[in-house]
Coordinates of C-alpha atoms in Angstrom, one line a residue:
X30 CA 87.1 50.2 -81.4
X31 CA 83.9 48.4 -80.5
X32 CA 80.6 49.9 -81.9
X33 CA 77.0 49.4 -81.7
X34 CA 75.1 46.9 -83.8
X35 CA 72.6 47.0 -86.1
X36 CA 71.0 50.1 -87.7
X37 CA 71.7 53.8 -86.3
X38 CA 69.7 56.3 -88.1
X39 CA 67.5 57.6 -85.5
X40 CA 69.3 58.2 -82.1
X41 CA 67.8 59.2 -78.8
X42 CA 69.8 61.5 -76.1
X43 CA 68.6 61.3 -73.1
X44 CA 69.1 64.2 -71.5
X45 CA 70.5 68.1 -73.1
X46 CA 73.4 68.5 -70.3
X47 CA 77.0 68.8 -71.6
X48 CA 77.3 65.1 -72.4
X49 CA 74.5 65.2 -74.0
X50 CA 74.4 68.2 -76.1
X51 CA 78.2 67.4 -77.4
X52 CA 77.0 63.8 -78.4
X53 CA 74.0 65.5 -80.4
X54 CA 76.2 67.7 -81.8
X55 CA 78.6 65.2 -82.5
X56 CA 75.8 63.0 -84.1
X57 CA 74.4 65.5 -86.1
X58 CA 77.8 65.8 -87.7
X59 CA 78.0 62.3 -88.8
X60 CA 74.3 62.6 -90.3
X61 CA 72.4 60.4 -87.9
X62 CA 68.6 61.6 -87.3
X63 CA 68.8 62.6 -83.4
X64 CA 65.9 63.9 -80.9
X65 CA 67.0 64.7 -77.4
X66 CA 64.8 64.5 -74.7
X67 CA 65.4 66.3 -71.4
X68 CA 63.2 66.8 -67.9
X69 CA 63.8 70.2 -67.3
X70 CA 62.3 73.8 -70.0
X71 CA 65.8 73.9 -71.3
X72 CA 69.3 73.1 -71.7
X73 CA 72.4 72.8 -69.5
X74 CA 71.5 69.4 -66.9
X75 CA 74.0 70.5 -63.7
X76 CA 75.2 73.8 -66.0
X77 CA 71.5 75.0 -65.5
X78 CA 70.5 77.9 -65.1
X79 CA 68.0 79.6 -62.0
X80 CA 66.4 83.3 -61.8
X81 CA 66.8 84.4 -58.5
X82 CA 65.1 87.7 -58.0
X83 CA 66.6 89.5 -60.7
X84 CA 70.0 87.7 -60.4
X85 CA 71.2 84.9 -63.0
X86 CA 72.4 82.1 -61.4
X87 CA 74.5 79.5 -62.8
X88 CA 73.2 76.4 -60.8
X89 CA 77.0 74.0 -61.7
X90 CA 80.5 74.5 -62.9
X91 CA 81.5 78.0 -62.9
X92 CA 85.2 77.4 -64.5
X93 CA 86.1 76.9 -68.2
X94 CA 88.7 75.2 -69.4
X95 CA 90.0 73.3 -72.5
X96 CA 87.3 75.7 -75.1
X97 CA 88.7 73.3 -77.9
X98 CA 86.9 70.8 -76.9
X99 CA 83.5 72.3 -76.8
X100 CA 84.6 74.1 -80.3
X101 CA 85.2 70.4 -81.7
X102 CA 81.6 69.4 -80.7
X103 CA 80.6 73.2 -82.7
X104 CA 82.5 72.2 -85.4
X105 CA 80.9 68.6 -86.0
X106 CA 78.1 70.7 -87.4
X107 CA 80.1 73.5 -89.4
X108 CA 79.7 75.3 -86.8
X109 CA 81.9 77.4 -84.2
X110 CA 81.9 77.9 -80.3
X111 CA 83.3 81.4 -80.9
X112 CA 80.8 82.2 -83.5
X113 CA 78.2 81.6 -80.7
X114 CA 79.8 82.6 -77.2
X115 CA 81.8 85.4 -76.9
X116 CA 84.8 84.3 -74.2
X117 CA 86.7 86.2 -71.8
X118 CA 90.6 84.9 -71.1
X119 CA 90.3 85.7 -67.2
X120 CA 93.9 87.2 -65.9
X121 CA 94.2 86.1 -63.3
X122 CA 92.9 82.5 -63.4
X123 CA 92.3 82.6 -59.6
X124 CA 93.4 84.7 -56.9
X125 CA 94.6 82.5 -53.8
X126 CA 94.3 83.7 -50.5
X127 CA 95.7 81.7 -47.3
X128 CA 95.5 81.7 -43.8
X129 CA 98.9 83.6 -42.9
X130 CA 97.4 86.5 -44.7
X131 CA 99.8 85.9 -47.8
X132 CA 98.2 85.6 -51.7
X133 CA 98.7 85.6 -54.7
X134 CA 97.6 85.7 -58.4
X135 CA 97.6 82.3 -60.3
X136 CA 98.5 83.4 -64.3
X137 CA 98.3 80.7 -66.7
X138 CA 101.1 82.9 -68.5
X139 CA 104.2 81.6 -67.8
X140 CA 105.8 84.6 -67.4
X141 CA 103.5 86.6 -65.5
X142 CA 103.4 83.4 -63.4
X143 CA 106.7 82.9 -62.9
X144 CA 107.3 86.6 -62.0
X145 CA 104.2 86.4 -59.5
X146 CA 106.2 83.8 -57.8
X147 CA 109.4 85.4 -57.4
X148 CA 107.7 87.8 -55.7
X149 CA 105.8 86.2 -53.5
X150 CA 108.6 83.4 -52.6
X151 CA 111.5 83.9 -54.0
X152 CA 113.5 83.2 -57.3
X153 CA 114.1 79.3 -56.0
X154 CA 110.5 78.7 -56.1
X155 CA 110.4 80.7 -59.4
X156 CA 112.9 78.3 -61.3
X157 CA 110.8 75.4 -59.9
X158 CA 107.4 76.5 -61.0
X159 CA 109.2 76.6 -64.8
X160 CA 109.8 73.2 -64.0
X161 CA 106.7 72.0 -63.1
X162 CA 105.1 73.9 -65.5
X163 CA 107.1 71.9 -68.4
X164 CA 106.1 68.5 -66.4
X165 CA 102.4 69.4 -66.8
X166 CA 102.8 70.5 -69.7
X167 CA 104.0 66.8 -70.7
X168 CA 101.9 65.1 -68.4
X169 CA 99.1 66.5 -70.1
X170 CA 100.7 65.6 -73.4
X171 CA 101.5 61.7 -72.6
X172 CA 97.4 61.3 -71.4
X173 CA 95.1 63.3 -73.3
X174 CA 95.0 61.4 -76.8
X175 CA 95.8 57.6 -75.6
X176 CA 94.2 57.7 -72.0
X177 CA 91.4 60.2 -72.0
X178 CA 90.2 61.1 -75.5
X179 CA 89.8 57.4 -76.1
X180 CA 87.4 54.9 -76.0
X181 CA 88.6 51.9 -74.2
X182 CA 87.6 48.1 -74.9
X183 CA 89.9 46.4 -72.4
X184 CA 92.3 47.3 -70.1
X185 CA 95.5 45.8 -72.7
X186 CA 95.0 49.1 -74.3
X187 CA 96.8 50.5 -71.6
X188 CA 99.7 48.8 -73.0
X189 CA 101.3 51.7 -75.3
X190 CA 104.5 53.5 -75.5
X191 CA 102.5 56.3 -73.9
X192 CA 101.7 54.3 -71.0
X193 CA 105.8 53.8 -70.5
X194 CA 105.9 58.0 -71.1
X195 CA 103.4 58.1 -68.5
X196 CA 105.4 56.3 -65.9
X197 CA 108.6 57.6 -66.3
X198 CA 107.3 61.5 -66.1
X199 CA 106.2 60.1 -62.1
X200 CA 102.7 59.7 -63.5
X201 CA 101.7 56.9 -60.8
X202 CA 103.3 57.9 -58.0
X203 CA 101.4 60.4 -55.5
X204 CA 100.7 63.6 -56.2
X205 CA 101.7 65.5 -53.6
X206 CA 105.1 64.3 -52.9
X207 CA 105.7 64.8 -57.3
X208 CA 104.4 68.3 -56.9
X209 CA 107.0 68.5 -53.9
X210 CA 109.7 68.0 -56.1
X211 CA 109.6 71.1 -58.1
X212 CA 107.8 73.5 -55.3
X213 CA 109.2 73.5 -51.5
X214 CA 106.6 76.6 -50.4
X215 CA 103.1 74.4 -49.1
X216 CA 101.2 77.3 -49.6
X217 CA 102.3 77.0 -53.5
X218 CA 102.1 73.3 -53.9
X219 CA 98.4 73.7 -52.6
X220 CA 97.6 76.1 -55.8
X221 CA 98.9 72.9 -58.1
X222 CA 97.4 70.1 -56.2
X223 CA 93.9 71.1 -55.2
X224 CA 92.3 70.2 -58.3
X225 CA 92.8 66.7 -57.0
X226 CA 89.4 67.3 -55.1
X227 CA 87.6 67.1 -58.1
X228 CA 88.8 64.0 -59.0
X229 CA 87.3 62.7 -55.2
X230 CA 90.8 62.0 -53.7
X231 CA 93.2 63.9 -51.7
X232 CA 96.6 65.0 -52.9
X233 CA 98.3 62.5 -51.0
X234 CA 96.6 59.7 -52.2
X235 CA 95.5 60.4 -56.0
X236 CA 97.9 58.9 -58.5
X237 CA 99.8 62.1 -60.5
X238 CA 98.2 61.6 -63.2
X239 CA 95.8 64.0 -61.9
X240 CA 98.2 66.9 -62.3
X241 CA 96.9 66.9 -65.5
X242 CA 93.8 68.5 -64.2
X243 CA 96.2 71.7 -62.6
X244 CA 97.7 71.7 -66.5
X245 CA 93.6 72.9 -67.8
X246 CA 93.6 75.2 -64.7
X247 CA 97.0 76.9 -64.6
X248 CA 98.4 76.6 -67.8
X249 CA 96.2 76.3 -70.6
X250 CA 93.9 78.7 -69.5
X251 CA 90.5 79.9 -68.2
X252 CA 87.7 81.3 -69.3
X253 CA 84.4 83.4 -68.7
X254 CA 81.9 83.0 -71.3
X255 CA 80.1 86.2 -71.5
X256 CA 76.3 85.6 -70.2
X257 CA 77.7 82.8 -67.6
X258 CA 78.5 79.3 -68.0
X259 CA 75.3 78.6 -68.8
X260 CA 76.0 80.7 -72.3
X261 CA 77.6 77.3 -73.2
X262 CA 75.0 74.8 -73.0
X263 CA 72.4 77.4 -74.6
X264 CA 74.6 77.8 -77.3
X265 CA 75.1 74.0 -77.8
X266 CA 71.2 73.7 -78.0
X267 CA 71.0 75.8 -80.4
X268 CA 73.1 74.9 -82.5
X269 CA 72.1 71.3 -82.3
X270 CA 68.3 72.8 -83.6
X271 CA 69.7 74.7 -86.3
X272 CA 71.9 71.5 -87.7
X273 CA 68.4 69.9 -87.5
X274 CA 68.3 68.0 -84.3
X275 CA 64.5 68.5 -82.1
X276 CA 64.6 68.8 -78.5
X277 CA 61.8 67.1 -76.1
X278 CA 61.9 69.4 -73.5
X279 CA 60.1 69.0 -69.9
X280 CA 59.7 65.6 -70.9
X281 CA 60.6 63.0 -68.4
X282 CA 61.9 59.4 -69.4
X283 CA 59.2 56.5 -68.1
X284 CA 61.1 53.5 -69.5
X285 CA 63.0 52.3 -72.2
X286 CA 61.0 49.6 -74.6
X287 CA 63.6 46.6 -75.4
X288 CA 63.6 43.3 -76.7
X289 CA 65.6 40.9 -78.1
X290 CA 68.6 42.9 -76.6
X291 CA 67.9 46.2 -78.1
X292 CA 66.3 49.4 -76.6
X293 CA 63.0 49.8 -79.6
X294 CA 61.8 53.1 -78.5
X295 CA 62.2 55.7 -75.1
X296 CA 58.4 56.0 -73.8
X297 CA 58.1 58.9 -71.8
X298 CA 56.1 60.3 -68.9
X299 CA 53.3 61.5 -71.1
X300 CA 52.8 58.5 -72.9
X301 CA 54.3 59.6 -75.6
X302 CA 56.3 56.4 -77.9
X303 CA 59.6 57.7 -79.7
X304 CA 60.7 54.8 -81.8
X305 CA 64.7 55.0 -82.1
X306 CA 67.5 52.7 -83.6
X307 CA 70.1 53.5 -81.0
X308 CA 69.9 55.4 -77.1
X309 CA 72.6 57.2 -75.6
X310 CA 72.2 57.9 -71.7
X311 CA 73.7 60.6 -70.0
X312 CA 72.0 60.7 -66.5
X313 CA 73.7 59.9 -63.0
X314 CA 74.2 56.2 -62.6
X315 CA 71.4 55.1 -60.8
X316 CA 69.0 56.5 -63.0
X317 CA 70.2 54.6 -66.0
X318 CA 70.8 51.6 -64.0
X319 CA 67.1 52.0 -63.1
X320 CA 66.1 52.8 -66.8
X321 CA 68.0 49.6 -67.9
X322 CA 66.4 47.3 -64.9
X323 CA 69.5 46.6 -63.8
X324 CA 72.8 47.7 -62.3
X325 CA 76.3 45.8 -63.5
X326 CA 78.0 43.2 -60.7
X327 CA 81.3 45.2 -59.5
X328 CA 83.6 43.3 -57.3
X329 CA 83.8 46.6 -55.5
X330 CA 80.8 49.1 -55.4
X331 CA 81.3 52.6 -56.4
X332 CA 83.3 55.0 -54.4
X333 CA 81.9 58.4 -54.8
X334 CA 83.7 62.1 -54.7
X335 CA 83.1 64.3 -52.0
X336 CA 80.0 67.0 -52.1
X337 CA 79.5 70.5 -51.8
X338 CA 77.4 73.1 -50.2
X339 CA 77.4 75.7 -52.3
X340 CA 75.5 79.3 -51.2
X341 CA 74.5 81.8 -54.2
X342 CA 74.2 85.4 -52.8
X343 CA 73.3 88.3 -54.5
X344 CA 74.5 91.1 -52.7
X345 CA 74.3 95.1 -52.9
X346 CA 78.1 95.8 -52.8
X347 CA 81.3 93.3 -53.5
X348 CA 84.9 93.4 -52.0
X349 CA 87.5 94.5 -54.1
X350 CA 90.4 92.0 -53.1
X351 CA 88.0 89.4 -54.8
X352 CA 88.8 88.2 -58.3
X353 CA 86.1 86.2 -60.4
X354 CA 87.5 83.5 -59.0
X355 CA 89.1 83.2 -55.1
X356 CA 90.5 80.5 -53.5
X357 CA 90.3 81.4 -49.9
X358 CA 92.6 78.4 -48.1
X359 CA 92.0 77.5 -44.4
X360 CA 95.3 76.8 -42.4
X361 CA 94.5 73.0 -42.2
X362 CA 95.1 70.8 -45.1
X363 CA 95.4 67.1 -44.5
X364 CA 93.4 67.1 -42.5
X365 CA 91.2 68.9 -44.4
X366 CA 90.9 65.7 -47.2
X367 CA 90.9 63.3 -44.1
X368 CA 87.4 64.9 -42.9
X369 CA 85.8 64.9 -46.7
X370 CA 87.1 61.7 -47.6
X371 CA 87.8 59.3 -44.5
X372 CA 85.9 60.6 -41.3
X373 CA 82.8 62.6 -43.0
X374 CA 82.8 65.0 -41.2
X375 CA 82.7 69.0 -42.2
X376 CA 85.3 70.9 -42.6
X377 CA 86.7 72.1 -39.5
X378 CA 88.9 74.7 -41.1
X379 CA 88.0 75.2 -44.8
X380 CA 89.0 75.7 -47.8
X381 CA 86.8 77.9 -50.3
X382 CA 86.1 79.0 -54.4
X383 CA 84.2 82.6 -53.9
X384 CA 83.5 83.3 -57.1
X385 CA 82.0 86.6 -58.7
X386 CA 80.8 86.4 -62.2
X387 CA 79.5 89.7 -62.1
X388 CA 83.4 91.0 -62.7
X389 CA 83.2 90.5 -66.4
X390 CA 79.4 90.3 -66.5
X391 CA 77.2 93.0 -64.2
X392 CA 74.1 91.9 -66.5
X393 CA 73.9 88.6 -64.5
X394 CA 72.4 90.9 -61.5
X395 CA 70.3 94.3 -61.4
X396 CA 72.3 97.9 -61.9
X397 CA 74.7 98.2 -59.2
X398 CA 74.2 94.9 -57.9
X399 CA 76.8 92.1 -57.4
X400 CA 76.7 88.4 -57.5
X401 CA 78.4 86.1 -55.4
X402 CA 78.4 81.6 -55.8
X403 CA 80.5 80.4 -52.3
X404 CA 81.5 76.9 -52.4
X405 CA 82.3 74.7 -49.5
X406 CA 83.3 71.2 -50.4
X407 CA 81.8 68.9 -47.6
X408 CA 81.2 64.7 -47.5
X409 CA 78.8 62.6 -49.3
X410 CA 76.2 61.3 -48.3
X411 CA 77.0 57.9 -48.1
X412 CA 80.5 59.3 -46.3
X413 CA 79.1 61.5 -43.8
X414 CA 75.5 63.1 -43.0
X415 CA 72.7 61.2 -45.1
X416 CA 70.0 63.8 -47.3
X417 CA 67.6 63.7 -44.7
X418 CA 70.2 65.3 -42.0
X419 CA 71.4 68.0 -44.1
X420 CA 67.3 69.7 -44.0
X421 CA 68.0 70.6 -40.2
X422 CA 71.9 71.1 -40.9
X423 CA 71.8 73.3 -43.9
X424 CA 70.5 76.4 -42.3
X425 CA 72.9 76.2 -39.0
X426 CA 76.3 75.1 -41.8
X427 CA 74.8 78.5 -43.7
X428 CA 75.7 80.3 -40.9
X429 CA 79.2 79.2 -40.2
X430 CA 80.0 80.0 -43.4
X431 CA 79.0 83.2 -43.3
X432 CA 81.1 83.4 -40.1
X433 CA 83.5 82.3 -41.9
X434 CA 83.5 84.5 -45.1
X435 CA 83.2 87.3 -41.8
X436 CA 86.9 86.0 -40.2
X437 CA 88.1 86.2 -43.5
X438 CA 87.7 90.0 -44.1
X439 CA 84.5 89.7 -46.1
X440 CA 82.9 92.3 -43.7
X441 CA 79.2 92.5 -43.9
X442 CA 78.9 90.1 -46.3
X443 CA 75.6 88.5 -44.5
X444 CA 74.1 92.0 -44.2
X445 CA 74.8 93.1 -47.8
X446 CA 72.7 90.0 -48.7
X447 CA 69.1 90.7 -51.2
X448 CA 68.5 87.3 -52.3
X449 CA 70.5 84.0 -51.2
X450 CA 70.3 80.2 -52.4
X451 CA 71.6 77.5 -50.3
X452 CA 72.3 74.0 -51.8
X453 CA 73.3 71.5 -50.1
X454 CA 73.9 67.3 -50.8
X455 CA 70.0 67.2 -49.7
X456 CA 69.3 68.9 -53.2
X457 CA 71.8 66.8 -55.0
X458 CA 70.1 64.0 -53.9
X459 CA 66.5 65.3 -54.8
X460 CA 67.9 65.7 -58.4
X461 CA 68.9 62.0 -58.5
X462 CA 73.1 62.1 -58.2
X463 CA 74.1 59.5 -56.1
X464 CA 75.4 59.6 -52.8
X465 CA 74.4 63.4 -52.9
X466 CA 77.0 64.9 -54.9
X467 CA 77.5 66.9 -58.0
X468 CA 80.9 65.2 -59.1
X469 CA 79.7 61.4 -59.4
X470 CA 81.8 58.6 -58.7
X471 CA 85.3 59.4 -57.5
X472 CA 88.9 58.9 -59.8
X473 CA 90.6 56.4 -57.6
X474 CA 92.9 54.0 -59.6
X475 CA 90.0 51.3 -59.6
X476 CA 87.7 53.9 -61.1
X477 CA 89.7 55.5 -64.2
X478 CA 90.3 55.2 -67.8
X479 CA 89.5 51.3 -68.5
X480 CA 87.9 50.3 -64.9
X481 CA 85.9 52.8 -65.1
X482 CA 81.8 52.4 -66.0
X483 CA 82.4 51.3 -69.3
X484 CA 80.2 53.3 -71.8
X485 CA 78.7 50.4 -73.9
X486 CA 76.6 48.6 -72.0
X487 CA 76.7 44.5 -71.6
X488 CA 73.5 42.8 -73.0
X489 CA 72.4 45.8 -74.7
X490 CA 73.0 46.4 -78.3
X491 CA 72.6 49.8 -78.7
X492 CA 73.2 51.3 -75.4
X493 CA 75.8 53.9 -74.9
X494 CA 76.5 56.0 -71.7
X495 CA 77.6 59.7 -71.5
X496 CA 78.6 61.8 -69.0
X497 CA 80.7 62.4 -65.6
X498 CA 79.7 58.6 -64.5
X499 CA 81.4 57.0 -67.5
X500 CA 85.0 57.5 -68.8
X501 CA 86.5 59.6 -69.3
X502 CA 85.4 61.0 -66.2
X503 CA 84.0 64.2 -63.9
X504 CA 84.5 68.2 -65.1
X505 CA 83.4 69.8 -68.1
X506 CA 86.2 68.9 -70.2
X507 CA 86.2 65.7 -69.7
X508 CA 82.4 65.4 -69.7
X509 CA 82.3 67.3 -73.7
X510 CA 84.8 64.6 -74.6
X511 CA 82.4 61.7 -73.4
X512 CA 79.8 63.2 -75.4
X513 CA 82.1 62.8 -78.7
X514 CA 83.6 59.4 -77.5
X515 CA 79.6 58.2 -77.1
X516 CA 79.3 59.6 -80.7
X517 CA 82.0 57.4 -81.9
X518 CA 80.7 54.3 -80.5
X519 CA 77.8 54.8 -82.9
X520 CA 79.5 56.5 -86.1
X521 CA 82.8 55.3 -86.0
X522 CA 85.8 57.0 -85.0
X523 CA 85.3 60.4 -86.4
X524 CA 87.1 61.5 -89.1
X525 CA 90.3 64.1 -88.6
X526 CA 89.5 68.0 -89.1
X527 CA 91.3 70.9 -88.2
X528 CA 88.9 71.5 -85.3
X529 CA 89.6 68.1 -83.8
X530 CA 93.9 68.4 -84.2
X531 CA 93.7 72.4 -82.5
X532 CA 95.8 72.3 -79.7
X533 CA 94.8 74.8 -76.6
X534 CA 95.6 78.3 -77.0
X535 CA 98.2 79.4 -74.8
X536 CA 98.9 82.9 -73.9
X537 CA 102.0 83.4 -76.0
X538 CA 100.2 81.6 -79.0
X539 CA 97.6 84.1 -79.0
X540 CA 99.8 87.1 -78.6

């Protein structure tokens, strides 16, 4: 594995999101000297955190998966993630609600799954979801060591026994028709193949590969950390300060100081000089392309996921067929991806995640009160509407949805409203994510694992890239193990602990 040159006592991070903090962490481990400078008061990048009016707001991700890892980057520093954030297993993982009127609970148990099924189609579709739950539980065992904990140097490392394990579990074929083999019920195969979405490509197109994401979802659990997600990137901060790492905070970058193909110092905003031996990046792409002075030559540019309007409500009552998390599915589907992906335009029948963290946390709003996050996946801007559209849009789209949640048996949800936030790719865009979306460049086959943005960076010594833009790739798993994989290109490969071989906790493990 290829690691920067040259000396590497004195590192700068560039930003405290979860890239960030798990690279400090990961640093700090190793013994490296490491100040972390960050624009916003405080921790947590798109895992922020907003006060609205006595509510608590988690501002990004509002699902945990894979705990491990962010316990590896804890444990770098002799430290542990459960020492710092108490976590709640959520049963169920989601609740899923379709158009028909039919739902059901999604349990990463497998019996309590498998029994949910039966009842809700039938002792066929029971057998097959056994099936598929063995396949992804493979799936997830042929990737996760060689193709996404990794750090790649060229695309021949591809070429591994795991890559033939890969191929013969139906790893590059299409997801859809692979989750079709195992599930006939379309109402089921859309609770295993959503997740796709977050990768930025429909179920019909994305390789399966991506099933792996629907293995962290619906098998190796979920979690609530208690306090909100943004209880994880808080906790990350401070343990980074107590393992003796300093934090710049509201301190914006101005420029990086470089010559003779090194980065000398970060210079920030305020004039302020911080000399450093190495940098490690962990903003959207086109703010470190601008940082660096120049972007690298593609032969295709960029393909970015879809966006999302999301609407934070707090609200004076709640309805009880909502679990913390609801996925409320509109009757279309294909078409559905077609309009986010291809055509850019809204969704004409949507799909939604309601969730409610206030289920197993009522101090995130005032006594009594309840809080609501509603997301709408929608295009990008370079897709469909630009940033500039969405100002007039936003306010008429808020409505609709509200309409929507209405049709949907939400009754009075607009009315029960106290304080509301509406974000929409016109925000995104404000905070500097390309193309105006939260979830970066897209996981098409031309965009994964080795063709991916690479994470050193050509002509620059001691340049390394962290975060959703670099491999391995978008959600918060995936983003905590680019923080340790950014580490490593600057230590060394770490060294094997217990922490770093612990396997996810399943269900029957911890009973």
């Amino acid at each position: 594995m290829r690691t920067v040159s040259g000396p590497t006592d004195h590192v700068v991070v560039i930003g405290a999101g979860l890239s960030g903090l798990a690279t400090a962490l990961h640093l700090l481990g190793a013994g490296r000297r490491v100040t972390v400078v960050e624009r916003h008061a405080g921790p947590g990048g798109r895992a922020g955190r907003l006060e609205l009016g006595g509510y608590r707001v988690d501002t990004g991700p509002t699902v945990l998966t894979m705990p491990h890892l962010a316990d590896e980057a804890f444990a770098a520093v002799g430290d542990s993630l459960h020492r710092r954030v108490e976590l709640v297993p959520l049963h169920p993982a989601y609740r899923a609600r379709f158009a028909d009127g039919s739902g059901l609970d999604v349990h990463t148990d497998g019996d309590a799954m498998e029994a949910e099924v039966r009842r809700f189609a039938g002792a066929t579709e029971a057998a097959g979801y056994r099936r598929l739950r063995r396949w992804l539980e493979k799936l997830y065992q042929a990737q996760m060591h060689r193709f996404i904990d990794t750090n790649f140097d060229s695309p021949f490392q591809l070429l591994h026994p795991d890559l033939a394990r890969l191929a013969a579990l139906g790893g590059f074929g299409r997801l859809d028709p692979q989750i079709a083999r195992f599930l006939s019920d379309p109402r089921l195969r859309r609770v295993f193949s959503f997740q796709s979405l977050y990768a930025g490509v429909a179920p019909a197109r994305a390789l399966a590969a991506y099933a792996v994401i629907a293995y962290m979802d619906t098998v190796a659990g979920v979690w609530f950390p208690k306090g909100g997600m943004y209880a994880l990137p808080r906790a990350m901060a401070d343990a980074a300060t107590d393992a003796g790492g300093e934090f710049r905070w509201s301190a914006e970058v101005s420029a990086l100081e470089r010559s003779a193909g090194r980065v000398r110092a970060v210079r920030l905003e305020s004039g302020e000089r911080i000399a450093c031996d190495a940098v490690v990046l962990t903003p959207d792409l086109p703010v470190v392309h601008r940082l660096l002075g120049r972007a690298p030559r593609r032969p295709v540019s960029l393909r970015h996921a879809p966006s999302a309007v999301i609407l934070h409500a707090g609200t004076d009552r709640t309805w009880p067929e909502l679990a913390h998390h609801t996925l409320s599915f509109g009757a279309a589907w294909e078409r559905t991806f077609d309009e986010l992906t291809r055509t850019g335009r809204l969704m004409s029948d949507p799909s939604l995640l309601i969730t409610r963290p206030t289920t197993h946390d009522p101090s995130l709003a005032p006594r009594g009160r309840h809080l609501h996050y509603v997301l709408a996946p929608c295009p990008n801007t370079t897709a469909g509407y630009s940033a500039g559209t969405w100002r007039g849009l936003g306010p008429r789209y808020r409505d609709s949805l509200l309409a929507e949640l209405e049709r949907r048996g939400l009754h009075g949800f607009e009315a029960s409203m106290e304080r509301e936030l509406l974000v929409t790719p016109m925000d995104w865009a404000a905070q500097g994510l390309a193309a105006g979306t939260p979830f970066s460049v897209s996981h098409t086959f031309a965009q994964t694992g080795p063709f991916r943005p690479r994470n050193l960076v050509r002509g620059h010594d001691n340049v390394v890239l962290a975060g959703c833009g670099t491999t391995p790739g978008v959600g918060v798993p995936t983003v905590l193990v680019s923080g340790k994989l950014a580490a490593a290109r600057i230590t060394g490969p770490p060294r094997a602990t217990g922490a770093r071989r612990r396997p996810p906790v399943t269900e029957g493990q911890r009973r």
